[in-house]
Coordinates of C-alpha atoms in Angstrom, one line a residue:
M1 CA 5.8 -60.8 -30.9
L2 CA 4.5 -57.2 -30.8
S3 CA 4.3 -55.3 -34.5
L4 CA 5.9 -51.7 -34.9
R5 CA 2.5 -50.2 -35.2
F6 CA 1.3 -51.1 -31.9
V7 CA 4.4 -50.3 -30.2
F8 CA 3.9 -47.1 -32.4
L9 CA 0.6 -46.6 -31.0
F10 CA 0.7 -47.4 -27.3
A11 CA 3.4 -44.9 -27.4
V12 CA 1.7 -42.2 -28.3
L13 CA -1.4 -43.2 -26.1
S14 CA 1.1 -43.2 -23.2
A15 CA 2.3 -39.8 -24.0
F16 CA -1.3 -38.3 -24.6
A17 CA -2.1 -39.8 -20.9
V18 CA 1.3 -37.8 -19.5
A19 CA -0.3 -34.6 -21.4
A20 CA -3.6 -34.8 -20.2
P21 CA -3.8 -35.4 -16.1
A22 CA -6.9 -37.3 -15.3
E23 CA -9.1 -34.9 -13.0
H24 CA -8.3 -34.3 -9.5
T25 CA -10.5 -33.9 -6.7
H26 CA -11.0 -30.3 -5.4
R27 CA -10.6 -29.5 -1.8
V28 CA -11.6 -26.2 -0.3
K29 CA -8.6 -23.8 -0.4
E30 CA -10.3 -21.0 1.4
T31 CA -13.4 -19.4 3.0
V32 CA -14.2 -16.0 4.1
L33 CA -17.4 -14.5 5.9
P34 CA -18.1 -11.3 3.7
P35 CA -17.2 -8.6 5.8
R36 CA -19.9 -6.5 7.3
G37 CA -21.7 -4.2 5.2
W38 CA -21.6 -6.6 2.1
T39 CA -24.2 -8.0 0.2
A40 CA -24.8 -10.5 -2.4
L41 CA -26.8 -9.2 -4.7
R42 CA -27.1 -12.2 -7.7
P43 CA -25.3 -14.5 -9.4
A44 CA -22.1 -13.1 -11.5
S45 CA -23.0 -13.4 -15.3
P46 CA -21.2 -16.1 -16.6
A47 CA -20.0 -13.8 -19.9
H48 CA -18.3 -11.5 -17.5
T49 CA -14.5 -11.3 -17.4
I50 CA -12.4 -11.2 -14.6
E51 CA -8.5 -11.5 -14.1
I52 CA -7.1 -14.1 -11.9
R53 CA -4.0 -13.6 -10.2
I54 CA -2.3 -17.1 -8.9
G55 CA 0.8 -16.9 -6.4
L56 CA 2.8 -20.1 -6.2
P57 CA 4.9 -20.2 -3.1
Q58 CA 8.2 -18.9 -2.5
P59 CA 9.9 -21.3 -0.8
N60 CA 13.3 -18.8 0.1
F61 CA 11.5 -16.3 1.4
A62 CA 13.2 -16.6 4.9
E63 CA 16.2 -16.0 3.3
L64 CA 14.9 -13.1 1.9
E65 CA 13.6 -11.7 4.8
D66 CA 17.1 -12.3 6.3
H67 CA 19.0 -10.1 3.5
L68 CA 16.2 -7.7 4.4
Y69 CA 16.8 -7.2 7.9
A70 CA 20.8 -7.5 7.2
V71 CA 20.9 -4.9 4.5
S72 CA 18.2 -2.6 6.5
D73 CA 19.9 -2.7 10.3
P74 CA 22.9 0.1 11.1
S75 CA 24.3 -2.4 13.6
S76 CA 25.1 -4.9 10.4
E77 CA 27.7 -4.9 8.5
R78 CA 26.0 -5.3 5.6
Y79 CA 23.8 -2.0 6.3
G80 CA 23.1 -0.4 3.0
G81 CA 24.3 -3.3 0.5
H82 CA 20.8 -3.4 -1.1
L83 CA 20.2 -6.2 -3.3
S84 CA 19.8 -6.1 -7.1
K85 CA 16.4 -6.8 -8.9
E86 CA 17.7 -10.3 -10.3
E87 CA 19.1 -11.4 -6.5
V88 CA 15.6 -10.5 -5.4
E89 CA 13.7 -12.2 -8.1
A90 CA 16.1 -15.4 -7.6
L91 CA 15.1 -15.3 -3.5
V92 CA 11.2 -15.4 -4.8
A93 CA 11.1 -17.9 -7.7
P94 CA 9.1 -20.8 -7.1
H95 CA 10.0 -24.2 -7.3
P96 CA 9.7 -25.4 -10.7
E97 CA 7.5 -28.3 -9.6
S98 CA 5.0 -25.6 -8.5
V99 CA 5.6 -23.8 -11.8
H100 CA 4.9 -27.1 -13.7
L101 CA 1.9 -28.5 -12.3
V102 CA 0.0 -25.1 -12.2
E103 CA 0.6 -24.7 -15.9
E104 CA -0.6 -28.3 -16.2
W105 CA -3.4 -27.5 -14.8
L106 CA -4.0 -24.3 -16.6
A107 CA -3.5 -26.2 -19.5
S108 CA -6.0 -28.5 -18.6
H109 CA -8.4 -25.8 -18.7
G110 CA -6.8 -24.4 -22.3
L111 CA -5.0 -21.9 -20.8
L112 CA -1.9 -22.0 -22.2
G113 CA 1.0 -19.8 -24.1
D114 CA 0.0 -16.2 -24.3
A115 CA -3.2 -16.7 -22.0
L116 CA -0.8 -16.8 -19.6
S117 CA 1.5 -14.0 -18.3
R118 CA 4.1 -14.5 -15.5
S119 CA 5.6 -11.9 -13.3
P120 CA 9.6 -11.5 -13.3
A121 CA 10.6 -14.0 -10.9
G122 CA 7.3 -16.4 -11.7
D123 CA 5.9 -16.1 -8.7
W124 CA 2.6 -14.9 -10.1
V125 CA 0.8 -16.4 -13.3
T126 CA -2.1 -14.2 -14.3
V127 CA -5.3 -15.4 -16.8
R128 CA -8.1 -13.5 -17.9
V129 CA -11.3 -15.5 -17.9
P130 CA -14.8 -15.6 -18.1
V131 CA -16.6 -16.0 -14.9
S132 CA -18.1 -19.5 -16.2
L133 CA -14.6 -20.9 -16.6
A134 CA -13.2 -19.1 -13.4
E135 CA -15.9 -21.1 -11.6
K136 CA -15.3 -24.9 -12.9
M137 CA -11.7 -24.2 -12.4
L138 CA -12.7 -23.2 -8.8
D139 CA -15.4 -25.5 -7.9
T140 CA -17.3 -22.2 -6.8
T141 CA -19.5 -19.8 -7.6
Y142 CA -18.9 -16.1 -8.2
H143 CA -21.9 -13.2 -7.2
V144 CA -22.2 -9.5 -7.8
W145 CA -21.8 -7.7 -4.2
T146 CA -22.8 -4.9 -3.2
H147 CA -21.5 -2.2 -0.1
T148 CA -24.1 -0.3 1.4
A149 CA -22.6 2.3 2.6
S150 CA -20.5 3.4 -0.3
G151 CA -22.0 2.0 -3.4
T152 CA -19.4 0.0 -4.6
S153 CA -19.9 -3.4 -6.1
L154 CA -17.5 -6.3 -6.7
V155 CA -17.5 -9.9 -8.4
R156 CA -16.5 -12.3 -5.4
T157 CA -17.0 -15.2 -4.0
T158 CA -16.5 -16.7 -0.6
S159 CA -15.0 -19.5 -0.6
Y160 CA -13.0 -21.6 -3.7
S161 CA -11.6 -24.6 -4.3
L162 CA -8.2 -26.3 -5.4
P163 CA -7.5 -29.9 -7.2
E164 CA -6.1 -31.6 -4.1
H165 CA -2.5 -31.8 -5.4
L166 CA -1.8 -28.2 -5.8
H167 CA -3.0 -26.8 -2.1
A168 CA 0.8 -26.9 -1.6
H169 CA 1.6 -25.0 -5.1
I170 CA -0.6 -22.5 -4.9
D171 CA -0.7 -20.2 -2.2
V172 CA -3.2 -17.8 -3.1
V173 CA -6.1 -16.6 -6.4
Q174 CA -7.9 -13.4 -6.1
P175 CA -10.1 -12.1 -7.0
T176 CA -11.8 -15.1 -4.9
T177 CA -12.9 -13.6 -1.4
T178 CA -11.1 -10.3 -0.9
F179 CA -13.9 -7.6 -0.3
S180 CA -10.9 -4.7 0.4
R181 CA -12.2 -1.4 -0.7
F182 CA -8.9 0.4 0.1
T183 CA -9.7 3.8 -0.1
P184 CA -7.9 7.4 0.1
M185 CA -6.8 7.8 4.1
R186 CA -8.3 11.4 4.2
T187 CA -10.7 12.0 7.3
T188 CA -14.4 11.6 6.0
Y189 CA -15.3 13.6 8.6
Q190 CA -14.0 16.6 7.2
S191 CA -13.4 16.9 3.4
F192 CA -12.0 19.8 1.3
R193 CA -12.8 22.9 3.1
A194 CA -12.7 25.7 0.4
N195 CA -11.1 29.0 1.7
A196 CA -10.4 31.2 -0.9
A197 CA -7.6 33.2 1.1
V198 CA -4.2 31.8 0.9
P199 CA -2.5 31.6 4.5
Q200 CA -0.8 34.9 5.3
S201 CA 1.7 35.4 7.8
D202 CA 1.6 38.8 10.2
G203 CA 4.9 38.0 11.6
A204 CA 3.9 36.4 15.0
K205 CA 5.9 33.9 16.4
I206 CA 5.4 30.6 18.1
A207 CA 8.1 28.9 19.9
V208 CA 8.8 25.4 19.0
P209 CA 12.6 23.9 20.3
Y210 CA 13.2 21.8 17.9
A211 CA 12.0 24.0 14.9
S212 CA 13.9 25.8 12.6
G213 CA 15.5 28.8 14.8
G214 CA 13.3 27.0 17.4
Q215 CA 10.4 29.0 16.5
I216 CA 7.5 28.9 13.6
A217 CA 5.0 31.0 12.1
A218 CA 2.0 31.4 14.3
S219 CA -0.7 31.1 11.4
C220 CA 1.0 27.3 11.1
N221 CA -1.3 26.5 14.1
G222 CA -4.0 27.2 11.9
T223 CA -3.1 26.0 7.6
I224 CA -0.1 24.2 7.4
T225 CA 1.9 25.0 4.6
P226 CA 5.5 23.8 2.7
T227 CA 7.2 26.4 4.3
C228 CA 5.5 25.4 8.0
L229 CA 6.7 22.1 7.3
L230 CA 10.1 23.0 6.6
E231 CA 10.1 25.3 9.3
L232 CA 8.8 22.8 11.8
Y233 CA 11.2 20.1 10.5
N234 CA 14.1 22.0 11.1
A235 CA 14.8 21.5 7.4
T236 CA 14.8 25.3 6.2
G237 CA 17.3 26.3 3.8
Y238 CA 18.5 23.0 3.0
T239 CA 18.7 22.2 -1.0
P240 CA 18.7 18.8 -2.4
Q241 CA 22.1 18.2 -3.8
V242 CA 21.2 15.3 -5.9
P243 CA 18.7 15.8 -8.1
G244 CA 18.2 13.1 -10.9
E245 CA 19.9 10.4 -8.8
N246 CA 17.5 10.5 -5.7
K247 CA 13.6 10.5 -6.7
I248 CA 10.7 10.4 -5.1
A249 CA 7.1 9.2 -6.1
V250 CA 3.3 9.0 -5.1
T251 CA 0.7 6.3 -6.0
G252 CA -2.8 6.8 -7.4
Y253 CA -5.8 4.6 -7.4
L254 CA -9.7 5.0 -7.9
E255 CA -8.9 7.2 -10.9
Q256 CA -7.5 10.0 -8.5
Y257 CA -6.0 12.7 -10.9
A258 CA -3.0 14.8 -10.2
N259 CA -3.9 18.1 -11.9
Y260 CA -1.4 20.0 -13.3
D261 CA -3.3 23.6 -13.1
D262 CA -3.8 22.8 -9.7
Y263 CA -0.5 21.6 -9.2
H264 CA 1.3 25.1 -10.6
E265 CA -1.2 27.5 -8.9
F266 CA -0.4 26.1 -5.5
L267 CA 3.6 26.5 -6.4
E268 CA 2.5 30.2 -7.5
E269 CA 0.7 31.1 -4.0
L270 CA 3.0 29.0 -1.5
V271 CA 6.1 27.8 -3.0
P272 CA 7.2 30.5 -5.5
Y273 CA 10.6 29.3 -6.0
A274 CA 9.7 26.2 -7.4
T275 CA 7.1 27.2 -10.3
D276 CA 9.0 25.9 -13.2
S277 CA 9.0 22.2 -11.8
T278 CA 6.6 19.8 -12.9
F279 CA 6.6 15.7 -12.2
S280 CA 6.1 12.9 -14.0
V281 CA 3.0 10.8 -14.5
V282 CA 3.6 6.8 -14.9
Y283 CA 0.2 5.2 -16.3
I284 CA 0.5 1.6 -15.4
N285 CA -2.2 -0.3 -17.3
G286 CA -3.0 -4.0 -16.1
K287 CA -6.1 -4.7 -18.3
D288 CA -3.8 -6.7 -21.0
S289 CA -2.9 -9.6 -18.8
R290 CA -2.0 -11.8 -21.4
T291 CA 1.0 -10.1 -21.8
L292 CA 2.1 -8.7 -18.9
R293 CA 3.5 -5.3 -21.2
F294 CA 2.3 -2.6 -18.9
E295 CA 1.7 0.7 -21.1
F296 CA 3.2 3.2 -18.9
L297 CA 3.9 6.6 -20.5
M298 CA 6.0 9.4 -18.9
V299 CA 3.1 11.8 -19.5
F300 CA 3.0 15.7 -18.9
P301 CA -0.2 17.9 -19.0
G302 CA -2.8 16.2 -21.3
G303 CA -1.6 12.5 -21.1
L304 CA -3.4 9.6 -19.8
N305 CA -3.6 12.0 -16.1
N306 CA -6.4 12.9 -17.1
Q307 CA -6.6 16.9 -16.9
T308 CA -10.3 17.9 -16.8
P309 CA -10.8 20.2 -14.1
A310 CA -13.7 18.0 -13.3
D311 CA -11.6 14.8 -12.3
A312 CA -8.8 16.4 -10.3
G313 CA -8.3 14.2 -7.2
I314 CA -8.2 15.8 -3.8
E315 CA -6.1 13.0 -2.7
A316 CA -3.6 12.9 -6.1
D317 CA -3.8 16.7 -5.8
L318 CA -2.2 16.5 -1.8
D319 CA 0.0 14.2 -2.7
T320 CA 1.5 15.4 -5.4
Q321 CA 1.3 19.1 -4.1
Y322 CA 3.3 18.7 -0.7
A323 CA 5.7 15.1 -1.7
F324 CA 7.1 17.3 -4.9
S325 CA 7.2 20.8 -3.4
L326 CA 8.9 19.6 -0.1
T327 CA 11.7 18.0 -2.3
Y328 CA 11.8 20.4 -5.2
P329 CA 14.0 19.9 -7.6
T330 CA 14.1 16.5 -7.0
P331 CA 12.2 14.2 -9.6
G332 CA 8.7 13.8 -8.7
T333 CA 7.0 10.8 -10.2
F334 CA 3.1 10.1 -9.7
Y335 CA 2.0 6.0 -10.5
T336 CA -1.2 6.1 -11.3
T337 CA -2.9 2.8 -11.9
G338 CA -5.2 1.8 -14.4
G339 CA -8.8 1.4 -13.6
S340 CA -12.4 2.3 -13.6
P341 CA -15.0 3.6 -10.8
P342 CA -17.4 0.1 -9.7
F343 CA -19.9 -0.6 -11.5
I344 CA -22.6 -3.2 -11.2
P345 CA -22.8 -5.9 -14.4
D346 CA -25.9 -6.7 -15.3
D347 CA -27.9 -7.9 -18.5
L348 CA -26.5 -5.0 -20.9
E349 CA -22.7 -5.0 -19.8
P350 CA -22.3 -8.3 -18.4
T351 CA -18.3 -8.5 -19.9
D352 CA -16.8 -5.0 -19.4
S353 CA -13.0 -5.1 -19.4
N354 CA -12.8 -3.5 -16.0
E355 CA -13.2 -6.0 -13.4
P356 CA -15.4 -4.1 -10.7
Y357 CA -12.9 -2.4 -8.6
M358 CA -10.2 -4.7 -9.1
Q359 CA -7.6 -3.0 -11.5
A360 CA -8.0 0.2 -9.6
S361 CA -8.3 -0.7 -6.0
E362 CA -7.8 -3.9 -3.9
S363 CA -5.4 -5.6 -6.7
Y364 CA -3.2 -2.5 -6.6
A365 CA -0.7 -4.7 -4.8
L366 CA -0.9 -7.3 -8.1
V367 CA -1.0 -4.4 -10.5
W368 CA 1.5 -1.5 -9.4
L369 CA 3.3 -3.7 -7.9
E370 CA 4.0 -6.4 -10.2
Y371 CA 4.9 -3.0 -12.2
V372 CA 7.3 -1.6 -10.0
L373 CA 9.2 -5.2 -9.1
A374 CA 9.9 -5.6 -12.9
A375 CA 11.3 -2.0 -13.3
D376 CA 14.8 -1.5 -13.3
D377 CA 15.1 1.8 -12.0
L378 CA 12.6 2.7 -8.8
P379 CA 12.3 6.2 -6.8
Q380 CA 14.2 5.6 -3.6
S381 CA 11.2 7.1 -1.5
I382 CA 7.3 6.0 -2.1
S383 CA 4.3 6.6 -0.6
T384 CA 1.0 5.5 -0.3
S385 CA -2.5 7.3 1.1
Y386 CA -4.7 4.3 0.8
G387 CA -5.8 1.1 2.9
D388 CA -8.8 -0.5 4.3
D389 CA -9.3 -2.4 7.5
E390 CA -7.0 -5.3 7.6
Q391 CA -9.8 -8.1 8.3
T392 CA -11.2 -7.3 5.1
V393 CA -8.1 -8.5 3.1
P394 CA -7.8 -12.7 3.7
Y395 CA -4.8 -13.7 5.2
S396 CA -3.5 -15.5 2.2
Y397 CA -3.9 -12.1 -0.1
A398 CA -2.2 -10.0 2.8
T399 CA 0.5 -12.0 3.6
R400 CA 1.6 -12.1 -0.3
V401 CA 1.1 -8.4 -0.5
C402 CA 3.1 -8.0 2.9
S403 CA 6.1 -9.8 1.2
E404 CA 6.3 -7.5 -2.2
F405 CA 6.8 -4.6 -0.1
A406 CA 9.8 -6.9 1.6
Q407 CA 11.1 -7.2 -1.8
L408 CA 10.9 -3.4 -2.2
G409 CA 12.6 -3.1 0.6
A410 CA 15.7 -5.4 0.3
R411 CA 16.0 -3.4 -3.0
G412 CA 16.8 0.0 -1.2
V413 CA 13.2 1.4 -1.7
S414 CA 11.8 3.2 1.4
I415 CA 8.0 2.3 1.3
M416 CA 5.6 4.3 3.4
F417 CA 1.7 3.8 3.9
S418 CA -0.9 6.1 6.1
S419 CA -1.6 4.8 9.0
G420 CA -6.0 5.3 8.6
D421 CA -8.0 8.1 10.3
G422 CA -10.3 6.4 12.1
G423 CA -8.0 6.0 15.8
V424 CA -8.2 2.2 16.6
G425 CA -11.8 1.9 14.7
D426 CA -12.0 1.6 11.4
G427 CA -13.0 5.2 10.4
D428 CA -16.7 4.4 8.9
A429 CA -18.4 6.7 11.8
D430 CA -17.5 9.0 14.2
P431 CA -14.8 6.9 16.3
A432 CA -16.4 7.6 19.3
T433 CA -19.6 5.9 18.8
Q434 CA -18.5 3.6 15.6
E435 CA -18.8 -0.3 15.8
C436 CA -16.5 -2.6 15.8
Y437 CA -17.2 -6.2 15.1
S438 CA -14.5 -9.0 14.0
N439 CA -15.1 -10.7 10.9
D440 CA -14.8 -14.5 12.0
G441 CA -18.5 -15.0 12.5
T442 CA -18.7 -14.6 16.4
N443 CA -18.9 -10.6 16.2
R444 CA -17.1 -9.7 19.0
T445 CA -16.0 -5.9 19.4
I446 CA -12.3 -5.6 18.6
F447 CA -10.2 -2.8 17.6
I448 CA -9.6 -2.4 14.0
P449 CA -6.3 -2.7 12.8
G450 CA -5.2 -1.1 8.9
F451 CA -3.6 -2.5 6.1
P452 CA -1.2 -2.3 4.7
A453 CA 0.3 -0.4 7.8
S454 CA 0.0 -3.4 10.3
C455 CA 2.6 -4.9 7.6
P456 CA 5.7 -5.3 9.1
Y457 CA 7.8 -4.1 6.1
V458 CA 6.2 -0.8 5.2
T459 CA 6.9 2.6 7.8
A460 CA 3.3 2.9 9.2
V461 CA 3.0 6.9 9.4
G462 CA 0.4 8.5 11.7
A463 CA -0.8 12.0 12.6
T464 CA -0.4 14.9 14.8
S465 CA -2.2 18.5 14.9
E466 CA -1.5 21.9 16.2
V467 CA 1.8 23.7 16.4
P468 CA 3.3 22.5 19.4
E469 CA 2.2 19.5 18.2
I470 CA 0.0 17.1 19.3
S471 CA -2.0 13.9 18.0
A472 CA -4.3 13.9 15.7
W473 CA -7.6 12.5 17.0
F474 CA -8.0 10.5 14.0
S475 CA -4.5 8.9 14.1
G476 CA -4.8 5.5 13.1
G477 CA -3.1 2.8 15.4
G478 CA -3.2 -0.2 17.0
F479 CA -1.8 -3.5 16.6
S480 CA -2.0 -6.2 13.8
N481 CA -3.9 -9.7 14.2
Y482 CA -2.2 -11.2 11.1
W483 CA 1.4 -10.4 11.6
A484 CA 3.6 -11.0 15.2
R485 CA 5.3 -8.0 16.5
P486 CA 8.7 -7.9 14.6
S487 CA 11.7 -7.9 17.0
Y488 CA 12.7 -4.7 15.9
Q489 CA 9.6 -3.6 18.2
D490 CA 10.1 -5.4 21.2
V491 CA 11.8 -3.2 23.3
A492 CA 9.8 -0.1 22.6
V493 CA 6.3 -1.7 22.5
T494 CA 6.9 -4.0 25.4
K495 CA 7.6 -0.6 26.9
Y496 CA 4.8 1.0 26.2
L497 CA 2.6 -2.1 27.1
G498 CA 4.0 -2.7 30.6
E499 CA 3.0 0.8 31.4
L500 CA -0.3 0.9 30.6
A501 CA -3.0 0.1 33.3
P502 CA -3.6 -3.7 34.3
G503 CA -6.4 -5.0 32.2
T504 CA -6.6 -1.9 29.7
Y505 CA -8.6 -2.8 26.4
A506 CA -8.6 -6.3 27.4
G507 CA -9.5 -8.8 24.7
L508 CA -9.9 -5.5 22.2
Y509 CA -6.3 -6.0 20.4
N510 CA -3.6 -8.7 20.1
A511 CA -0.8 -7.3 22.6
S512 CA 1.8 -9.7 20.4
G513 CA 0.8 -7.9 17.1
R514 CA 2.9 -6.0 14.7
A515 CA 2.1 -2.5 16.5
Y516 CA 1.7 0.8 14.3
P517 CA 2.4 3.8 13.6
D518 CA 6.1 3.6 13.3
V519 CA 6.2 7.5 12.7
S520 CA 4.0 10.9 12.7
A521 CA 3.7 13.6 10.9
E522 CA 1.5 17.1 10.7
G523 CA -2.0 15.9 9.5
V524 CA -4.7 18.6 9.7
N525 CA -5.2 21.8 8.1
F526 CA -3.2 21.3 5.1
T527 CA -3.5 24.0 2.8
I528 CA -4.1 22.8 -1.2
V529 CA -5.0 24.0 -4.4
W530 CA -7.7 21.8 -6.0
D531 CA -10.3 22.4 -9.1
L532 CA -8.2 26.2 -8.9
E533 CA -9.8 26.9 -5.1
T534 CA -7.7 26.6 -2.4
G535 CA -8.7 24.9 0.4
L536 CA -8.0 22.5 3.7
V537 CA -7.9 19.3 4.0
D538 CA -7.2 16.7 7.0
G539 CA -6.2 12.8 7.1
T540 CA -3.1 10.8 7.5
S541 CA -3.3 11.3 3.8
C542 CA -1.5 14.2 4.6
S543 CA 0.9 12.9 6.7
S544 CA 2.6 10.3 4.8
P545 CA 3.7 12.3 1.3
T546 CA 4.8 14.8 4.2
F547 CA 7.6 12.5 5.9
T548 CA 8.2 10.6 3.0
A549 CA 9.3 14.1 1.4
F550 CA 11.8 14.4 4.5
V551 CA 12.7 10.7 3.7
S552 CA 13.3 11.9 0.3
L553 CA 15.7 14.6 1.8
L554 CA 17.8 12.2 4.0
N555 CA 18.5 9.8 1.4
D556 CA 19.6 13.1 -1.1
V557 CA 22.0 13.7 2.0
R558 CA 23.2 10.2 2.1
I559 CA 23.3 10.1 -1.8
A560 CA 25.4 12.9 -2.2
S561 CA 28.1 11.5 0.0
G562 CA 28.3 8.5 -1.9
K563 CA 26.0 6.4 0.5
S564 CA 23.5 4.1 -0.1
A565 CA 19.3 5.3 0.1
L566 CA 18.4 4.0 3.4
G567 CA 16.0 1.8 2.0
F568 CA 13.9 -0.3 4.3
L569 CA 13.3 2.2 7.4
N570 CA 11.8 0.6 10.9
P571 CA 15.1 -1.0 11.6
L572 CA 17.2 2.2 11.9
I573 CA 14.0 4.2 13.2
Y574 CA 13.8 1.7 16.1
A575 CA 17.9 1.8 16.3
L576 CA 17.8 5.2 16.6
N577 CA 15.3 5.9 19.3
A578 CA 17.3 3.4 21.2
G579 CA 20.0 6.3 21.8
T580 CA 19.9 9.7 23.4
V581 CA 19.8 11.6 20.2
T582 CA 16.9 10.4 18.3
G583 CA 16.1 12.5 15.6
F584 CA 12.4 12.4 16.3
N585 CA 9.9 15.0 17.9
D586 CA 8.2 12.8 20.6
I587 CA 4.6 13.7 21.2
T588 CA 3.3 12.9 24.5
V589 CA -0.4 14.5 24.1
G590 CA -3.4 13.0 22.6
N591 CA -5.3 9.7 22.3
N592 CA -7.5 8.2 19.2
P593 CA -10.4 7.0 20.3
G594 CA -12.4 4.9 18.7
C595 CA -15.1 1.5 19.1
G596 CA -16.8 3.5 21.9
T597 CA -13.4 3.7 23.8
E598 CA -11.0 6.9 24.0
G599 CA -8.2 4.6 22.4
F600 CA -4.6 4.7 22.9
N601 CA -2.7 7.6 24.7
A602 CA 0.5 9.5 23.4
T603 CA 3.4 9.2 25.9
I604 CA 6.6 9.5 26.2
G605 CA 8.8 7.0 23.9
W606 CA 6.7 5.1 20.9
D607 CA 2.9 4.6 21.2
P608 CA 0.4 3.6 19.3
V609 CA -1.0 6.7 18.2
T610 CA 1.5 8.8 16.7
G611 CA 4.6 6.0 16.9
W612 CA 8.5 7.5 17.7
G613 CA 7.0 11.7 16.6
S614 CA 7.7 13.7 13.8
P615 CA 10.8 14.3 12.2
N616 CA 13.8 16.8 13.3
F617 CA 15.7 16.7 9.6
G618 CA 18.3 18.8 11.3
I619 CA 19.5 15.9 13.8
L620 CA 18.7 12.9 11.0
K621 CA 20.6 14.4 8.5
E622 CA 23.7 14.0 10.5
L623 CA 22.6 10.8 12.0
V624 CA 22.2 8.8 8.7
L625 CA 25.4 9.9 7.5
S626 CA 27.0 8.0 10.4
A627 CA 24.7 4.7 10.3

């Protein structure tokens, strides 16, 4: 008969065996080819610290998507019945087995308790580790990579592995294989052009049938101001009715700071009735990954949104000046996501607390999105004027980011993204001559779709120019290689493709992919104040905050009438344009050259240059009340 001591010892050893799993064989989870222009300099310092985010599968995402379309389709009985934060989190929560196995794996590397942080739904786990440990966990080697043209540096690997038993329980681990640079969507061919004179109208008018009063100041054909946009998009005289209930926001990355002195100078010069306004800043600091307690503050001048004149960002100034002046007195929020400019870690500084580029840009979706998805109260309309080539973002990572936008849409938030400034190309060179190559090792010439504009759960905004409007030559547009065409686009996009000459651009684009942009707005010669100097800028960076402002005004109309906010816009936009009264100004002239081609053409109806066109607020405010 066994002694009690032996039985006790056997039980302890058995329990230890369960708590300490045996080593598992690693198998490659993901391998990518580095995008053109990136060069590996040297192995990363073992002591360099990186923040790793581990995405667990969302087994009920298809159900969330069904809910998203049900509350976003104006023909649905559930239209406008958005889900609560808790309902969305329940739908994206991982399976308990996935949670257990991932935590067991992390514990085997000494990562447990306060070393882990989790998203509210539990579908993301974040750890902060030295490169040496990340390499052991992922059976890989990190290198310092540099982007020749921009000088951007990253610590990345082109392949990583996971224990075989975890492959079904982990969707993605980043930063590992993502080389996206996530830059502002402001045309690189014309940056800020100083122009000290504030544009003045001499009283001359241009006839524009869809504008307020059927005409617009002739000066708007050379310089765009908030007054021009209110006139052009038939919103002159509308005053928001429920400021406070309705809110609008823009995002900022890469240490793009919105300067208050510039903002108030802009208002004094161009929007004098709004000179008493300001905007709030939410500073999202994702550095303390152990607690997931983001340091965020409602900050006014002199706070965490650096107000040194030299630090004013053209992008941030542009976004805040137009989004918030057009919607005055609707409260505006500028989200600034913590991070530092890229640096090259070396032997003297191997453990910089800011993983190169990670905090400020490429993982914006896992810092900014973690924050907003955890928040109870969100602005109903949010604009982002940043993006990159779709192919620089690994499919596994891109799909997870895109699914986060679906969650926001299901909660009633309208998300707008600039469609890009490279026409059908990538915007790194003159669109007429740029080289556009696939990143799959074949170096095929292809059109280069942009991300996140290509995500089917966001509204992509292209650019127009002149008055009356034609397409802006740089307006990004095309077809995703990652996402199939969503059903809300079937009729419109099939019609467009059917009218192309047979064989047009055969092999250069994915005709069955999600097509973009969805809409457009003016994007050339926007008057802004930067560093207390008045000047002009171009880009779909102008178009996205502009369109978002008119969405915010439409939300004001609905909320004032006791209705819900619009939420995910695309099913409504495409449904409206199937009718006889659309609420959009169709842009039929122009094209978006790139990759050595003339690109696609603007035409009657939807097109991959300007989408359905620009908004007519006067008509849309009646249409959205009947939706």
